[in-house]
PDB file of C-alpha atoms in Angstrom:
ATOM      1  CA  UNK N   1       0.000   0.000   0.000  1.00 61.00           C
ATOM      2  CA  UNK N   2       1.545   3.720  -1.017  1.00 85.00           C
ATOM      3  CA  UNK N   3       1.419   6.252   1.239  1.00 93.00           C
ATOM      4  CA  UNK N   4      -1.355   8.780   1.541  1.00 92.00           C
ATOM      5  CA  UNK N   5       0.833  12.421   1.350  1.00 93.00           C
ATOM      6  CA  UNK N   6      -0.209  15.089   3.594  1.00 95.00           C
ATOM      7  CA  UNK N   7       1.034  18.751   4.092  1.00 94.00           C
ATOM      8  CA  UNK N   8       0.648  20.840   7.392  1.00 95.00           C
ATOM      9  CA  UNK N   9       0.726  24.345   6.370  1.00 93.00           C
ATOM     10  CA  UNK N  10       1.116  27.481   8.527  1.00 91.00           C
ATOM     11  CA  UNK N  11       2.147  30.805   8.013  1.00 90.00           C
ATOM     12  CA  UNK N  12       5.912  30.679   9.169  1.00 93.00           C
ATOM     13  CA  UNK N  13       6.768  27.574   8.993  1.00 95.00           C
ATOM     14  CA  UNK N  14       8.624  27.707  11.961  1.00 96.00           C
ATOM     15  CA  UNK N  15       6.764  26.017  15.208  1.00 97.00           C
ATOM     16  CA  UNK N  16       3.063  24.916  15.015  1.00 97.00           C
ATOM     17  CA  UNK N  17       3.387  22.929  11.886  1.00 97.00           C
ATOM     18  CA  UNK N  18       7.004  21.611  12.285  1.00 97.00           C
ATOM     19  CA  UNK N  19       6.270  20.093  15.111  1.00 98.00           C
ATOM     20  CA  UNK N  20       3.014  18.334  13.740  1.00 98.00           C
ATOM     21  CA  UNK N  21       5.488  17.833  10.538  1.00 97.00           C
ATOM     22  CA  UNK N  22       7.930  15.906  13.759  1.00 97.00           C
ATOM     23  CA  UNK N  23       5.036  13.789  15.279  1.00 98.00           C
ATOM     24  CA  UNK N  24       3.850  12.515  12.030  1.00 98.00           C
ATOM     25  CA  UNK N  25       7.206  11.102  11.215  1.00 96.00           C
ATOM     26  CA  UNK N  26       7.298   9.675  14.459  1.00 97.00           C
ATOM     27  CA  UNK N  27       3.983   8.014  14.606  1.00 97.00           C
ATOM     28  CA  UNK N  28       2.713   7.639  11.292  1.00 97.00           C
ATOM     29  CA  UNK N  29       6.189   7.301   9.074  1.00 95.00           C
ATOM     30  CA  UNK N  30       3.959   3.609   8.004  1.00 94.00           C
ATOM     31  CA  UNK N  31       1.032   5.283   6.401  1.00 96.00           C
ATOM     32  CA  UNK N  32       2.046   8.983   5.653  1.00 97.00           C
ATOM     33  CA  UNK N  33       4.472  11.236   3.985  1.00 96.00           C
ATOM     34  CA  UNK N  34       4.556  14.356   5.488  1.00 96.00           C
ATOM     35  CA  UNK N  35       6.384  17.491   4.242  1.00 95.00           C
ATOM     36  CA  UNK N  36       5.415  21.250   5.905  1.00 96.00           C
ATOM     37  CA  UNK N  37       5.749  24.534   4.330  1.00 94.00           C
ATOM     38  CA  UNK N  38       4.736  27.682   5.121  1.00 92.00           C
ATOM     39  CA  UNK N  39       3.725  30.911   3.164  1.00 89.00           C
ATOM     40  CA  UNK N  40       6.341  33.282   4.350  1.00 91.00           C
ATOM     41  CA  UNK N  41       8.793  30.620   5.643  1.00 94.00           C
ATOM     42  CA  UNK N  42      10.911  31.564   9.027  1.00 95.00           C
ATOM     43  CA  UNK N  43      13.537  30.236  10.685  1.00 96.00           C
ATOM     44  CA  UNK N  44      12.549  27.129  12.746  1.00 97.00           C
ATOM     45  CA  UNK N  45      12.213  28.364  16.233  1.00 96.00           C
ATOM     46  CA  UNK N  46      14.918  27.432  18.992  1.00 96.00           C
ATOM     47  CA  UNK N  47      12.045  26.860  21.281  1.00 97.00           C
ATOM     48  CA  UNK N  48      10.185  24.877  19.067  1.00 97.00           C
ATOM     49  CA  UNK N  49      14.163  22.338  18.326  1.00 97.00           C
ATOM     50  CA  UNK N  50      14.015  23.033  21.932  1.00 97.00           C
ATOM     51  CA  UNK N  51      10.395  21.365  22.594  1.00 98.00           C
ATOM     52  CA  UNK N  52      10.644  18.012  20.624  1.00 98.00           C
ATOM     53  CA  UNK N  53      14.241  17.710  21.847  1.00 97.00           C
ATOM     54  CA  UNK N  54      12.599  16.985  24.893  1.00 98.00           C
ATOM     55  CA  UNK N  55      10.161  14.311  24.246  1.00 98.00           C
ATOM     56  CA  UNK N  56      13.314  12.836  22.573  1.00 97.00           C
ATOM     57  CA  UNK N  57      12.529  14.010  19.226  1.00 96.00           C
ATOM     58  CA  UNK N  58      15.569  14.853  16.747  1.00 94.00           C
ATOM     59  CA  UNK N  59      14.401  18.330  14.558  1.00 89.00           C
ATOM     60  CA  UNK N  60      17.982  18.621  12.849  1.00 85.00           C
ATOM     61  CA  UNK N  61      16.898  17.161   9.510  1.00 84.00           C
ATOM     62  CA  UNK N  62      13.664  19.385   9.592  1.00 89.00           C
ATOM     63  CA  UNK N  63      14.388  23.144   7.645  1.00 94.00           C
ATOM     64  CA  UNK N  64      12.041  25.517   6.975  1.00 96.00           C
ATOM     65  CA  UNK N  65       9.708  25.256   3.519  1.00 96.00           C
ATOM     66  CA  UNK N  66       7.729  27.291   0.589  1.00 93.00           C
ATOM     67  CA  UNK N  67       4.759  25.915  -0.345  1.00 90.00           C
ATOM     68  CA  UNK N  68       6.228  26.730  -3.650  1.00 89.00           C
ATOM     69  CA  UNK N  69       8.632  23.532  -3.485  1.00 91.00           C
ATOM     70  CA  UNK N  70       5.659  21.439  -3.371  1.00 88.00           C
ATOM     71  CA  UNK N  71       3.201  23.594  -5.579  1.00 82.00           C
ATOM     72  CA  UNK N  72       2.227  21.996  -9.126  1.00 81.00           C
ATOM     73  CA  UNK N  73       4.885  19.275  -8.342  1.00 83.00           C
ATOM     74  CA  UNK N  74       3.425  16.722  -5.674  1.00 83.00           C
ATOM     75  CA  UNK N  75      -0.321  15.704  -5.322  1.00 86.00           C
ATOM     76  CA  UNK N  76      -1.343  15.640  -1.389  1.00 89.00           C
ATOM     77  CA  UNK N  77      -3.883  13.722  -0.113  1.00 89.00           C
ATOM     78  CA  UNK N  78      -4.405  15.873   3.130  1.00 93.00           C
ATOM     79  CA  UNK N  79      -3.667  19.264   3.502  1.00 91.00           C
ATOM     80  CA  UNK N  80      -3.784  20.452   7.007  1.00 94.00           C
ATOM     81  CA  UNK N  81      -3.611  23.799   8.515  1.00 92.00           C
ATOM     82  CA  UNK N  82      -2.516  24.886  12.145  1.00 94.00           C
ATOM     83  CA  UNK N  83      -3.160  28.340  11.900  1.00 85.00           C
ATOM     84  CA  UNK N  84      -6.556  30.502  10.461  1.00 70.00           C
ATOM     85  CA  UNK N  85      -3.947  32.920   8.420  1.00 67.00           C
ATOM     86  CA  UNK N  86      -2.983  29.247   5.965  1.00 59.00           C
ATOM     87  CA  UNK N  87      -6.283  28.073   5.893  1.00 61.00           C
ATOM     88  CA  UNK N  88      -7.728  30.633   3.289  1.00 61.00           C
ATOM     89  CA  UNK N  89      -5.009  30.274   0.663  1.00 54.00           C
ATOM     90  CA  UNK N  90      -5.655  26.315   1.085  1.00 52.00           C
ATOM     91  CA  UNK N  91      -8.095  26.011  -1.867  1.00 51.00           C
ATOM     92  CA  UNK N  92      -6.168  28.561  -4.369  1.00 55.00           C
ATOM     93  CA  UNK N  93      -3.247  26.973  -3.393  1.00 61.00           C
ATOM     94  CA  UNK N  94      -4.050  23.398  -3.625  1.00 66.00           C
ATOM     95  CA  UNK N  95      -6.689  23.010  -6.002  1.00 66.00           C
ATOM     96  CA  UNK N  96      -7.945  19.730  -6.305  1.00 69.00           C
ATOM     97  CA  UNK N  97      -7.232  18.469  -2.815  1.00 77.00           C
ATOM     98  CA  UNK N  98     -10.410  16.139  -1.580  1.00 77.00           C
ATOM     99  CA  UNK N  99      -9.279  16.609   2.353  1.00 88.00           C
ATOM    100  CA  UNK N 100      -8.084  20.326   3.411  1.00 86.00           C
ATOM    101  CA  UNK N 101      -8.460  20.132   7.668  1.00 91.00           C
ATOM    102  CA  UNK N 102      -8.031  22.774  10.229  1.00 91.00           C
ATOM    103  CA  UNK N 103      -6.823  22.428  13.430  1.00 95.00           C
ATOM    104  CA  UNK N 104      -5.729  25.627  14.383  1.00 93.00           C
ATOM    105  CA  UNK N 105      -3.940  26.315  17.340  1.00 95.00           C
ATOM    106  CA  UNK N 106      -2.168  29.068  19.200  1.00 94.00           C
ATOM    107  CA  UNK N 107       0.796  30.429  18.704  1.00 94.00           C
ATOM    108  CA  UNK N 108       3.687  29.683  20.450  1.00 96.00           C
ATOM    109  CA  UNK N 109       5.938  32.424  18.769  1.00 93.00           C
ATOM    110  CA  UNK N 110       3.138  34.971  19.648  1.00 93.00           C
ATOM    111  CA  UNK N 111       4.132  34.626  23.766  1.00 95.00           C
ATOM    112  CA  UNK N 112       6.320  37.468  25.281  1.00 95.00           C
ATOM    113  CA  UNK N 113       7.815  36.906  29.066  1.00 96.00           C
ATOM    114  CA  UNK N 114      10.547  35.079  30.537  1.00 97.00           C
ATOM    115  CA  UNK N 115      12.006  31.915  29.120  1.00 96.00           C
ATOM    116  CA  UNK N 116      10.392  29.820  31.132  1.00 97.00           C
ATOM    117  CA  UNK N 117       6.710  31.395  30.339  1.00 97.00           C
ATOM    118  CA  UNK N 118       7.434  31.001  26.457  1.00 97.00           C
ATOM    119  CA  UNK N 119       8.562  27.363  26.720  1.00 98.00           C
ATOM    120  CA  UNK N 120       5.670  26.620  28.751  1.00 98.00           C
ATOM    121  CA  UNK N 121       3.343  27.725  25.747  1.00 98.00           C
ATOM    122  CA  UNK N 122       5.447  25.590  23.141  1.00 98.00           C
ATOM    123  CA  UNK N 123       5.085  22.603  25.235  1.00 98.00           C
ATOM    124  CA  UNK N 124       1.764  23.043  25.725  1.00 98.00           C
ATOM    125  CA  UNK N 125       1.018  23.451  22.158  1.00 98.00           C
ATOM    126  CA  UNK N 126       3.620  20.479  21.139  1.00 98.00           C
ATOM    127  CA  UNK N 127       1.276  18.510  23.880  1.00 98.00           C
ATOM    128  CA  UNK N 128      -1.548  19.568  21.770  1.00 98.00           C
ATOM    129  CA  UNK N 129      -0.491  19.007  18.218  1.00 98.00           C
ATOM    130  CA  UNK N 130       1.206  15.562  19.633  1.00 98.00           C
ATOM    131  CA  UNK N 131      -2.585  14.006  20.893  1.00 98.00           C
ATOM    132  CA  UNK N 132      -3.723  15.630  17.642  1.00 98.00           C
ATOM    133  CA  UNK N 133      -1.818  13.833  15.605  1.00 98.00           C
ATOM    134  CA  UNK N 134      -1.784  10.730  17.220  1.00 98.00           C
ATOM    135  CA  UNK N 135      -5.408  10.743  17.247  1.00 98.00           C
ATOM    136  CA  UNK N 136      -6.118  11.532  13.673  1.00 98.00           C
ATOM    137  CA  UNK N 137      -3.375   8.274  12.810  1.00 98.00           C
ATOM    138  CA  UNK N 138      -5.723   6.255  14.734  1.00 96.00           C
ATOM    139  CA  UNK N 139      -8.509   7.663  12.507  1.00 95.00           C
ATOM    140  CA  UNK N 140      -7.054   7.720   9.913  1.00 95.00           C
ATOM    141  CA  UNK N 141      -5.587   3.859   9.932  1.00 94.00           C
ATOM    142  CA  UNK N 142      -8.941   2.259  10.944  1.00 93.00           C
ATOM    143  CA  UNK N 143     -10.240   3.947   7.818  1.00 90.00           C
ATOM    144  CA  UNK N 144      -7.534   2.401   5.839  1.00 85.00           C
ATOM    145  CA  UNK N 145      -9.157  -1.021   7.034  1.00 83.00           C
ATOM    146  CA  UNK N 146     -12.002  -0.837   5.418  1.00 69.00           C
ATOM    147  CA  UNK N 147     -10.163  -0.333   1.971  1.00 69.00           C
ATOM    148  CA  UNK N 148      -7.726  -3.339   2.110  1.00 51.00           C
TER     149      UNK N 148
END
């Protein structure tokens, strides 16, 4: 069985939809092939490295993305959005797609205060995108089921 291709898109590219790029690698690397992009790509966030470094998650290979590296050249199954700002170029941008989801959640980057107070928000939203992830998978591969 191939696997079904899915983009997370966000505007940055740089915390909320690298991580959910990280945690579908990690838990659904058997049924998925995830990419991320963003549509004014950033820097990856040190607090966001920081935040899957320490549920033992390796972000080195991950770099910040266009949407244009993936526009007119691959055919997604799923695109998903983490922010409302990426989910209204989602149709323009991807025409075609049968699946675009939202699951919009803060952002981390947003958060002014002391270290500690802005690593608190990225793990909470890592926490977030992590059961979000996992749960769609679980979704997601009992749907697959039915179709073998």
């Amino acid at each position: 069985m191939s696997k079904t291709r899915v983009i997370i898109l966000c505007t940055h590219n740089s915390a909320r939809s690298q991580m959910a790029e990280a945690f579908f690698k990690k838990y659904g690397d058997d049924v998925v092939e995830v990419h991320s992009a963003g549509f004014e790509p950033r820097e990856i966030s040190p607090y966001t490295i920081k935040a899957l470094h320490e549920v033992g998650i390796d972000s080195s290979g991950q770099r910040s993305k266009t949407f244009r590296e993936f526009f007119g050249k691959v055919q997604f199954g799923f695109v998903i959005t983490v922010c409302k700002k990426a989910e209204g170029h989602c149709p323009v941008i991807f025409p075609g797609v049968k699946h675009i989801l939202s699951w919009p959640f803060d952002d981390p980057a947003q958060v002014t205060g002391t270290e500690e107070e802005i690593m608190a928000k990225f793990r909470e939203v890592r926490q977030e995108i992590e059961e979000k992830v996992k749960n769609w998978l679980a979704e997601y591969r009992v749907s697959m089921e039915g179709k073998i």
